[in-house]
Amino acid sequence: MMGETQYLMVVAFDISDNKKRRKITKFLLARGTRVQRSVFECKGNHAFRKKLMDYFSDFYDDGDNIRMYTLPVDAEVISQGEIMEDELEDFYIL
């Protein structure tokens, strides 16, 4: 839908089960950028955000945590430290 509001979604998770954690990681790698081991940035609209939350609902058990922060797509992001290898594909050095 043209003109639909886009958001920057920051997803952070702490999942104890290795198999579930790998599935969430694979799912998010296909849809966003890994910025830390269990933190991803994705861009999308409200429908995309709902899709993410629906997918996550099958993965957490007692003691697990999945958090999503929805920000304006043009939110200022300040980063210090090393860039994750997955993040490098979004950068071009001229």
PDB file of N, CA and C in Angstrom:
ATOM      1  N   MET A   1       0.840  -1.175   0.000  1.00  0.00           N
ATOM      2  CA  MET A   1       0.000   0.000   0.000  1.00  0.00           C
ATOM      3  C   MET A   1       0.888   1.242   0.000  1.00  0.00           C
ATOM      4  N   MET A   2       0.701   2.104  -0.971  1.00  0.00           N
ATOM      5  CA  MET A   2       1.540   3.277  -1.122  1.00  0.00           C
ATOM      6  C   MET A   2       1.268   4.282   0.000  1.00  0.00           C
ATOM      7  N   GLY A   3       2.320   4.875   0.522  1.00  0.00           N
ATOM      8  CA  GLY A   3       2.178   5.879   1.549  1.00  0.00           C
ATOM      9  C   GLY A   3       1.978   5.305   2.951  1.00  0.00           C
ATOM     10  N   GLU A   4       2.000   3.992   3.085  1.00  0.00           N
ATOM     11  CA  GLU A   4       1.823   3.379   4.394  1.00  0.00           C
ATOM     12  C   GLU A   4       3.046   3.673   5.264  1.00  0.00           C
ATOM     13  N   THR A   5       2.809   3.992   6.517  1.00  0.00           N
ATOM     14  CA  THR A   5       3.883   4.353   7.430  1.00  0.00           C
ATOM     15  C   THR A   5       4.824   3.183   7.663  1.00  0.00           C
ATOM     16  N   GLN A   6       6.110   3.458   7.526  1.00  0.00           N
ATOM     17  CA  GLN A   6       7.143   2.463   7.765  1.00  0.00           C
ATOM     18  C   GLN A   6       7.787   2.729   9.127  1.00  0.00           C
ATOM     19  N   TYR A   7       8.241   1.662   9.762  1.00  0.00           N
ATOM     20  CA  TYR A   7       8.846   1.753  11.079  1.00  0.00           C
ATOM     21  C   TYR A   7      10.169   1.006  11.104  1.00  0.00           C
ATOM     22  N   LEU A   8      11.004   1.397  12.040  1.00  0.00           N
ATOM     23  CA  LEU A   8      12.204   0.647  12.375  1.00  0.00           C
ATOM     24  C   LEU A   8      11.858  -0.152  13.619  1.00  0.00           C
ATOM     25  N   MET A   9      11.947  -1.468  13.528  1.00  0.00           N
ATOM     26  CA  MET A   9      11.638  -2.324  14.658  1.00  0.00           C
ATOM     27  C   MET A   9      12.918  -2.950  15.172  1.00  0.00           C
ATOM     28  N   VAL A  10      13.179  -2.769  16.442  1.00  0.00           N
ATOM     29  CA  VAL A  10      14.334  -3.372  17.088  1.00  0.00           C
ATOM     30  C   VAL A  10      13.818  -4.564  17.887  1.00  0.00           C
ATOM     31  N   VAL A  11      14.321  -5.736  17.545  1.00  0.00           N
ATOM     32  CA  VAL A  11      13.884  -6.975  18.191  1.00  0.00           C
ATOM     33  C   VAL A  11      15.054  -7.529  18.991  1.00  0.00           C
ATOM     34  N   ALA A  12      14.812  -7.749  20.275  1.00  0.00           N
ATOM     35  CA  ALA A  12      15.816  -8.344  21.163  1.00  0.00           C
ATOM     36  C   ALA A  12      15.191  -9.578  21.806  1.00  0.00           C
ATOM     37  N   PHE A  13      15.964 -10.639  21.906  1.00  0.00           N
ATOM     38  CA  PHE A  13      15.390 -11.849  22.494  1.00  0.00           C
ATOM     39  C   PHE A  13      16.401 -12.596  23.343  1.00  0.00           C
ATOM     40  N   ASP A  14      15.873 -13.298  24.322  1.00  0.00           N
ATOM     41  CA  ASP A  14      16.648 -14.162  25.200  1.00  0.00           C
ATOM     42  C   ASP A  14      15.871 -15.468  25.294  1.00  0.00           C
ATOM     43  N   ILE A  15      16.253 -16.423  24.462  1.00  0.00           N
ATOM     44  CA  ILE A  15      15.559 -17.707  24.355  1.00  0.00           C
ATOM     45  C   ILE A  15      16.526 -18.800  24.807  1.00  0.00           C
ATOM     46  N   SER A  16      16.114 -19.614  25.765  1.00  0.00           N
ATOM     47  CA  SER A  16      17.016 -20.622  26.332  1.00  0.00           C
ATOM     48  C   SER A  16      17.192 -21.851  25.437  1.00  0.00           C
ATOM     49  N   ASP A  17      16.168 -22.216  24.677  1.00  0.00           N
ATOM     50  CA  ASP A  17      16.228 -23.406  23.830  1.00  0.00           C
ATOM     51  C   ASP A  17      17.012 -23.105  22.552  1.00  0.00           C
ATOM     52  N   ASN A  18      18.101 -23.843  22.325  1.00  0.00           N
ATOM     53  CA  ASN A  18      18.970 -23.593  21.166  1.00  0.00           C
ATOM     54  C   ASN A  18      18.242 -23.715  19.837  1.00  0.00           C
ATOM     55  N   LYS A  19      17.410 -24.727  19.687  1.00  0.00           N
ATOM     56  CA  LYS A  19      16.689 -24.947  18.428  1.00  0.00           C
ATOM     57  C   LYS A  19      15.750 -23.779  18.127  1.00  0.00           C
ATOM     58  N   LYS A  20      15.002 -23.339  19.135  1.00  0.00           N
ATOM     59  CA  LYS A  20      14.094 -22.208  18.957  1.00  0.00           C
ATOM     60  C   LYS A  20      14.872 -20.921  18.662  1.00  0.00           C
ATOM     61  N   ARG A  21      15.981 -20.732  19.367  1.00  0.00           N
ATOM     62  CA  ARG A  21      16.802 -19.537  19.155  1.00  0.00           C
ATOM     63  C   ARG A  21      17.343 -19.493  17.717  1.00  0.00           C
ATOM     64  N   ARG A  22      17.785 -20.640  17.215  1.00  0.00           N
ATOM     65  CA  ARG A  22      18.288 -20.697  15.834  1.00  0.00           C
ATOM     66  C   ARG A  22      17.184 -20.389  14.824  1.00  0.00           C
ATOM     67  N   LYS A  23      15.968 -20.887  15.064  1.00  0.00           N
ATOM     68  CA  LYS A  23      14.850 -20.619  14.148  1.00  0.00           C
ATOM     69  C   LYS A  23      14.505 -19.128  14.125  1.00  0.00           C
ATOM     70  N   ILE A  24      14.467 -18.513  15.300  1.00  0.00           N
ATOM     71  CA  ILE A  24      14.186 -17.073  15.356  1.00  0.00           C
ATOM     72  C   ILE A  24      15.290 -16.296  14.652  1.00  0.00           C
ATOM     73  N   THR A  25      16.534 -16.670  14.887  1.00  0.00           N
ATOM     74  CA  THR A  25      17.664 -15.987  14.248  1.00  0.00           C
ATOM     75  C   THR A  25      17.576 -16.103  12.733  1.00  0.00           C
ATOM     76  N   LYS A  26      17.313 -17.298  12.215  1.00  0.00           N
ATOM     77  CA  LYS A  26      17.198 -17.503  10.771  1.00  0.00           C
ATOM     78  C   LYS A  26      16.047 -16.670  10.200  1.00  0.00           C
ATOM     79  N   PHE A  27      14.918 -16.666  10.893  1.00  0.00           N
ATOM     80  CA  PHE A  27      13.750 -15.896  10.463  1.00  0.00           C
ATOM     81  C   PHE A  27      14.095 -14.405  10.378  1.00  0.00           C
ATOM     82  N   LEU A  28      14.761 -13.877  11.400  1.00  0.00           N
ATOM     83  CA  LEU A  28      15.092 -12.455  11.429  1.00  0.00           C
ATOM     84  C   LEU A  28      16.198 -12.093  10.441  1.00  0.00           C
ATOM     85  N   LEU A  29      17.160 -12.984  10.227  1.00  0.00           N
ATOM     86  CA  LEU A  29      18.225 -12.710   9.241  1.00  0.00           C
ATOM     87  C   LEU A  29      17.641 -12.527   7.845  1.00  0.00           C
ATOM     88  N   ALA A  30      16.543 -13.218   7.558  1.00  0.00           N
ATOM     89  CA  ALA A  30      15.900 -13.103   6.247  1.00  0.00           C
ATOM     90  C   ALA A  30      15.089 -11.813   6.117  1.00  0.00           C
ATOM     91  N   ARG A  31      14.851 -11.129   7.233  1.00  0.00           N
ATOM     92  CA  ARG A  31      13.962  -9.965   7.214  1.00  0.00           C
ATOM     93  C   ARG A  31      14.580  -8.686   7.759  1.00  0.00           C
ATOM     94  N   GLY A  32      15.800  -8.768   8.267  1.00  0.00           N
ATOM     95  CA  GLY A  32      16.398  -7.591   8.878  1.00  0.00           C
ATOM     96  C   GLY A  32      17.912  -7.700   8.973  1.00  0.00           C
ATOM     97  N   THR A  33      18.473  -6.856   9.821  1.00  0.00           N
ATOM     98  CA  THR A  33      19.916  -6.780  10.002  1.00  0.00           C
ATOM     99  C   THR A  33      20.254  -7.127  11.447  1.00  0.00           C
ATOM    100  N   ARG A  34      21.206  -8.030  11.607  1.00  0.00           N
ATOM    101  CA  ARG A  34      21.657  -8.394  12.953  1.00  0.00           C
ATOM    102  C   ARG A  34      22.612  -7.297  13.434  1.00  0.00           C
ATOM    103  N   VAL A  35      22.336  -6.743  14.605  1.00  0.00           N
ATOM    104  CA  VAL A  35      23.203  -5.692  15.151  1.00  0.00           C
ATOM    105  C   VAL A  35      23.951  -6.161  16.391  1.00  0.00           C
ATOM    106  N   GLN A  36      23.469  -7.204  17.030  1.00  0.00           N
ATOM    107  CA  GLN A  36      24.163  -7.909  18.102  1.00  0.00           C
ATOM    108  C   GLN A  36      23.689  -9.349  18.042  1.00  0.00           C
ATOM    109  N   ARG A  37      24.267 -10.217  18.842  1.00  0.00           N
ATOM    110  CA  ARG A  37      23.932 -11.647  18.763  1.00  0.00           C
ATOM    111  C   ARG A  37      22.422 -11.907  18.765  1.00  0.00           C
ATOM    112  N   SER A  38      21.704 -11.291  19.660  1.00  0.00           N
ATOM    113  CA  SER A  38      20.260 -11.530  19.765  1.00  0.00           C
ATOM    114  C   SER A  38      19.458 -10.246  19.616  1.00  0.00           C
ATOM    115  N   VAL A  39      19.980  -9.328  18.801  1.00  0.00           N
ATOM    116  CA  VAL A  39      19.295  -8.061  18.540  1.00  0.00           C
ATOM    117  C   VAL A  39      19.306  -7.804  17.040  1.00  0.00           C
ATOM    118  N   PHE A  40      18.119  -7.516  16.491  1.00  0.00           N
ATOM    119  CA  PHE A  40      17.964  -7.289  15.062  1.00  0.00           C
ATOM    120  C   PHE A  40      17.202  -5.992  14.827  1.00  0.00           C
ATOM    121  N   GLU A  41      17.479  -5.365  13.694  1.00  0.00           N
ATOM    122  CA  GLU A  41      16.705  -4.219  13.228  1.00  0.00           C
ATOM    123  C   GLU A  41      15.991  -4.630  11.954  1.00  0.00           C
ATOM    124  N   CYS A  42      14.693  -4.358  11.904  1.00  0.00           N
ATOM    125  CA  CYS A  42      13.883  -4.654  10.725  1.00  0.00           C
ATOM    126  C   CYS A  42      13.081  -3.408  10.375  1.00  0.00           C
ATOM    127  N   LYS A  43      12.812  -3.231   9.094  1.00  0.00           N
ATOM    128  CA  LYS A  43      11.954  -2.133   8.658  1.00  0.00           C
ATOM    129  C   LYS A  43      10.684  -2.707   8.065  1.00  0.00           C
ATOM    130  N   GLY A  44       9.553  -2.077   8.399  1.00  0.00           N
ATOM    131  CA  GLY A  44       8.288  -2.554   7.866  1.00  0.00           C
ATOM    132  C   GLY A  44       7.124  -1.746   8.399  1.00  0.00           C
ATOM    133  N   ASN A  45       5.927  -2.165   8.014  1.00  0.00           N
ATOM    134  CA  ASN A  45       4.700  -1.469   8.410  1.00  0.00           C
ATOM    135  C   ASN A  45       4.016  -2.224   9.557  1.00  0.00           C
ATOM    136  N   HIS A  46       2.808  -1.788   9.909  1.00  0.00           N
ATOM    137  CA  HIS A  46       2.068  -2.436  11.005  1.00  0.00           C
ATOM    138  C   HIS A  46       1.808  -3.911  10.720  1.00  0.00           C
ATOM    139  N   ALA A  47       1.478  -4.249   9.475  1.00  0.00           N
ATOM    140  CA  ALA A  47       1.203  -5.645   9.122  1.00  0.00           C
ATOM    141  C   ALA A  47       2.457  -6.503   9.319  1.00  0.00           C
ATOM    142  N   PHE A  48       3.624  -5.958   8.965  1.00  0.00           N
ATOM    143  CA  PHE A  48       4.885  -6.667   9.153  1.00  0.00           C
ATOM    144  C   PHE A  48       5.152  -6.874  10.643  1.00  0.00           C
ATOM    145  N   ARG A  49       4.895  -5.840  11.438  1.00  0.00           N
ATOM    146  CA  ARG A  49       5.093  -5.945  12.888  1.00  0.00           C
ATOM    147  C   ARG A  49       4.198  -7.042  13.465  1.00  0.00           C
ATOM    148  N   LYS A  50       2.950  -7.102  13.024  1.00  0.00           N
ATOM    149  CA  LYS A  50       2.031  -8.144  13.494  1.00  0.00           C
ATOM    150  C   LYS A  50       2.530  -9.535  13.092  1.00  0.00           C
ATOM    151  N   LYS A  51       3.044  -9.642  11.859  1.00  0.00           N
ATOM    152  CA  LYS A  51       3.590 -10.912  11.393  1.00  0.00           C
ATOM    153  C   LYS A  51       4.741 -11.369  12.292  1.00  0.00           C
ATOM    154  N   LEU A  52       5.614 -10.443  12.658  1.00  0.00           N
ATOM    155  CA  LEU A  52       6.727 -10.782  13.545  1.00  0.00           C
ATOM    156  C   LEU A  52       6.220 -11.280  14.892  1.00  0.00           C
ATOM    157  N   MET A  53       5.305 -10.539  15.501  1.00  0.00           N
ATOM    158  CA  MET A  53       4.814 -10.915  16.819  1.00  0.00           C
ATOM    159  C   MET A  53       4.039 -12.234  16.788  1.00  0.00           C
ATOM    160  N   ASP A  54       3.280 -12.468  15.729  1.00  0.00           N
ATOM    161  CA  ASP A  54       2.576 -13.745  15.591  1.00  0.00           C
ATOM    162  C   ASP A  54       3.572 -14.895  15.502  1.00  0.00           C
ATOM    163  N   TYR A  55       4.638 -14.703  14.740  1.00  0.00           N
ATOM    164  CA  TYR A  55       5.666 -15.741  14.593  1.00  0.00           C
ATOM    165  C   TYR A  55       6.334 -16.020  15.941  1.00  0.00           C
ATOM    166  N   PHE A  56       6.672 -14.967  16.671  1.00  0.00           N
ATOM    167  CA  PHE A  56       7.373 -15.129  17.939  1.00  0.00           C
ATOM    168  C   PHE A  56       6.528 -15.825  18.998  1.00  0.00           C
ATOM    169  N   SER A  57       5.229 -15.703  18.920  1.00  0.00           N
ATOM    170  CA  SER A  57       4.356 -16.244  19.972  1.00  0.00           C
ATOM    171  C   SER A  57       4.519 -17.754  20.160  1.00  0.00           C
ATOM    172  N   ASP A  58       5.019 -18.447  19.159  1.00  0.00           N
ATOM    173  CA  ASP A  58       5.210 -19.893  19.255  1.00  0.00           C
ATOM    174  C   ASP A  58       6.539 -20.294  19.874  1.00  0.00           C
ATOM    175  N   PHE A  59       7.387 -19.333  20.213  1.00  0.00           N
ATOM    176  CA  PHE A  59       8.756 -19.677  20.552  1.00  0.00           C
ATOM    177  C   PHE A  59       9.187 -19.450  21.994  1.00  0.00           C
ATOM    178  N   TYR A  60       8.435 -18.733  22.774  1.00  0.00           N
ATOM    179  CA  TYR A  60       8.969 -18.481  24.110  1.00  0.00           C
ATOM    180  C   TYR A  60       8.326 -19.379  25.157  1.00  0.00           C
ATOM    181  N   ASP A  61       9.154 -19.763  26.111  1.00  0.00           N
ATOM    182  CA  ASP A  61       8.743 -20.579  27.252  1.00  0.00           C
ATOM    183  C   ASP A  61       8.934 -19.744  28.514  1.00  0.00           C
ATOM    184  N   ASP A  62       8.572 -20.299  29.656  1.00  0.00           N
ATOM    185  CA  ASP A  62       8.799 -19.598  30.920  1.00  0.00           C
ATOM    186  C   ASP A  62      10.261 -19.193  31.031  1.00  0.00           C
ATOM    187  N   GLY A  63      10.494 -17.960  31.389  1.00  0.00           N
ATOM    188  CA  GLY A  63      11.853 -17.456  31.550  1.00  0.00           C
ATOM    189  C   GLY A  63      12.430 -16.839  30.292  1.00  0.00           C
ATOM    190  N   ASP A  64      11.799 -17.071  29.133  1.00  0.00           N
ATOM    191  CA  ASP A  64      12.269 -16.484  27.884  1.00  0.00           C
ATOM    192  C   ASP A  64      11.695 -15.081  27.717  1.00  0.00           C
ATOM    193  N   ASN A  65      12.312 -14.301  26.841  1.00  0.00           N
ATOM    194  CA  ASN A  65      11.861 -12.933  26.644  1.00  0.00           C
ATOM    195  C   ASN A  65      12.120 -12.510  25.202  1.00  0.00           C
ATOM    196  N   ILE A  66      11.106 -11.955  24.575  1.00  0.00           N
ATOM    197  CA  ILE A  66      11.247 -11.347  23.249  1.00  0.00           C
ATOM    198  C   ILE A  66      10.658  -9.946  23.356  1.00  0.00           C
ATOM    199  N   ARG A  67      11.447  -8.951  22.978  1.00  0.00           N
ATOM    200  CA  ARG A  67      11.000  -7.555  23.047  1.00  0.00           C
ATOM    201  C   ARG A  67      11.133  -6.923  21.673  1.00  0.00           C
ATOM    202  N   MET A  68      10.160  -6.086  21.333  1.00  0.00           N
ATOM    203  CA  MET A  68      10.239  -5.349  20.077  1.00  0.00           C
ATOM    204  C   MET A  68       9.939  -3.888  20.371  1.00  0.00           C
ATOM    205  N   TYR A  69      10.821  -3.035  19.887  1.00  0.00           N
ATOM    206  CA  TYR A  69      10.640  -1.595  20.007  1.00  0.00           C
ATOM    207  C   TYR A  69      10.325  -1.065  18.619  1.00  0.00           C
ATOM    208  N   THR A  70       9.250  -0.326  18.486  1.00  0.00           N
ATOM    209  CA  THR A  70       8.848   0.244  17.207  1.00  0.00           C
ATOM    210  C   THR A  70       9.174   1.729  17.225  1.00  0.00           C
ATOM    211  N   LEU A  71      10.016   2.145  16.274  1.00  0.00           N
ATOM    212  CA  LEU A  71      10.506   3.522  16.197  1.00  0.00           C
ATOM    213  C   LEU A  71      10.174   4.116  14.832  1.00  0.00           C
ATOM    214  N   PRO A  72      10.206   5.430  14.725  1.00  0.00           N
ATOM    215  CA  PRO A  72      10.069   6.026  13.396  1.00  0.00           C
ATOM    216  C   PRO A  72      11.218   5.524  12.514  1.00  0.00           C
ATOM    217  N   VAL A  73      10.929   5.277  11.245  1.00  0.00           N
ATOM    218  CA  VAL A  73      11.930   4.713  10.342  1.00  0.00           C
ATOM    219  C   VAL A  73      13.168   5.608  10.222  1.00  0.00           C
ATOM    220  N   ASP A  74      13.005   6.900  10.459  1.00  0.00           N
ATOM    221  CA  ASP A  74      14.145   7.814  10.366  1.00  0.00           C
ATOM    222  C   ASP A  74      14.761   8.120  11.727  1.00  0.00           C
ATOM    223  N   ALA A  75      14.500   7.265  12.726  1.00  0.00           N
ATOM    224  CA  ALA A  75      15.066   7.461  14.063  1.00  0.00           C
ATOM    225  C   ALA A  75      16.586   7.453  13.986  1.00  0.00           C
ATOM    226  N   GLU A  76      17.200   8.301  14.773  1.00  0.00           N
ATOM    227  CA  GLU A  76      18.661   8.352  14.811  1.00  0.00           C
ATOM    228  C   GLU A  76      19.172   7.119  15.556  1.00  0.00           C
ATOM    229  N   VAL A  77      20.098   6.414  14.948  1.00  0.00           N
ATOM    230  CA  VAL A  77      20.705   5.242  15.558  1.00  0.00           C
ATOM    231  C   VAL A  77      22.185   5.545  15.748  1.00  0.00           C
ATOM    232  N   ILE A  78      22.636   5.475  16.971  1.00  0.00           N
ATOM    233  CA  ILE A  78      24.033   5.731  17.288  1.00  0.00           C
ATOM    234  C   ILE A  78      24.660   4.405  17.680  1.00  0.00           C
ATOM    235  N   SER A  79      25.758   4.067  17.053  1.00  0.00           N
ATOM    236  CA  SER A  79      26.399   2.784  17.296  1.00  0.00           C
ATOM    237  C   SER A  79      27.883   3.002  17.581  1.00  0.00           C
ATOM    238  N   GLN A  80      28.394   2.283  18.554  1.00  0.00           N
ATOM    239  CA  GLN A  80      29.818   2.300  18.860  1.00  0.00           C
ATOM    240  C   GLN A  80      30.285   0.859  18.941  1.00  0.00           C
ATOM    241  N   GLY A  81      31.507   0.622  18.568  1.00  0.00           N
ATOM    242  CA  GLY A  81      32.050  -0.728  18.655  1.00  0.00           C
ATOM    243  C   GLY A  81      32.087  -1.396  17.305  1.00  0.00           C
ATOM    244  N   GLU A  82      32.332  -2.687  17.344  1.00  0.00           N
ATOM    245  CA  GLU A  82      32.492  -3.459  16.114  1.00  0.00           C
ATOM    246  C   GLU A  82      31.160  -3.663  15.421  1.00  0.00           C
ATOM    247  N   ILE A  83      31.215  -3.704  14.093  1.00  0.00           N
ATOM    248  CA  ILE A  83      30.045  -3.986  13.281  1.00  0.00           C
ATOM    249  C   ILE A  83      29.933  -5.501  13.138  1.00  0.00           C
ATOM    250  N   MET A  84      28.733  -6.035  13.349  1.00  0.00           N
ATOM    251  CA  MET A  84      28.516  -7.465  13.160  1.00  0.00           C
ATOM    252  C   MET A  84      28.761  -7.811  11.694  1.00  0.00           C
ATOM    253  N   GLU A  85      29.255  -8.986  11.429  1.00  0.00           N
ATOM    254  CA  GLU A  85      29.545  -9.413  10.061  1.00  0.00           C
ATOM    255  C   GLU A  85      28.325  -9.308   9.160  1.00  0.00           C
ATOM    256  N   ASP A  86      27.141  -9.664   9.677  1.00  0.00           N
ATOM    257  CA  ASP A  86      25.903  -9.593   8.899  1.00  0.00           C
ATOM    258  C   ASP A  86      25.572  -8.163   8.511  1.00  0.00           C
ATOM    259  N   GLU A  87      26.029  -7.197   9.300  1.00  0.00           N
ATOM    260  CA  GLU A  87      25.722  -5.798   9.063  1.00  0.00           C
ATOM    261  C   GLU A  87      26.553  -5.219   7.916  1.00  0.00           C
ATOM    262  N   LEU A  88      27.691  -5.827   7.642  1.00  0.00           N
ATOM    263  CA  LEU A  88      28.591  -5.293   6.628  1.00  0.00           C
ATOM    264  C   LEU A  88      27.968  -5.228   5.241  1.00  0.00           C
ATOM    265  N   GLU A  89      27.056  -6.118   4.925  1.00  0.00           N
ATOM    266  CA  GLU A  89      26.468  -6.135   3.589  1.00  0.00           C
ATOM    267  C   GLU A  89      25.623  -4.907   3.302  1.00  0.00           C
ATOM    268  N   ASP A  90      25.271  -4.129   4.326  1.00  0.00           N
ATOM    269  CA  ASP A  90      24.491  -2.931   4.141  1.00  0.00           C
ATOM    270  C   ASP A  90      25.350  -1.690   3.940  1.00  0.00           C
ATOM    271  N   PHE A  91      26.667  -1.842   3.955  1.00  0.00           N
ATOM    272  CA  PHE A  91      27.579  -0.722   3.837  1.00  0.00           C
ATOM    273  C   PHE A  91      28.403  -0.831   2.560  1.00  0.00           C
ATOM    274  N   TYR A  92      28.707   0.299   1.983  1.00  0.00           N
ATOM    275  CA  TYR A  92      29.552   0.350   0.789  1.00  0.00           C
ATOM    276  C   TYR A  92      30.697   1.296   1.073  1.00  0.00           C
ATOM    277  N   ILE A  93      31.904   0.855   0.809  1.00  0.00           N
ATOM    278  CA  ILE A  93      33.074   1.701   1.000  1.00  0.00           C
ATOM    279  C   ILE A  93      33.544   2.130  -0.370  1.00  0.00           C
ATOM    280  N   LEU A  94      33.607   3.428  -0.580  1.00  0.00           N
ATOM    281  CA  LEU A  94      34.028   3.985  -1.871  1.00  0.00           C
ATOM    282  C   LEU A  94      35.411   4.562  -1.783  1.00  0.00           C
TER     283      LEU A  94
END
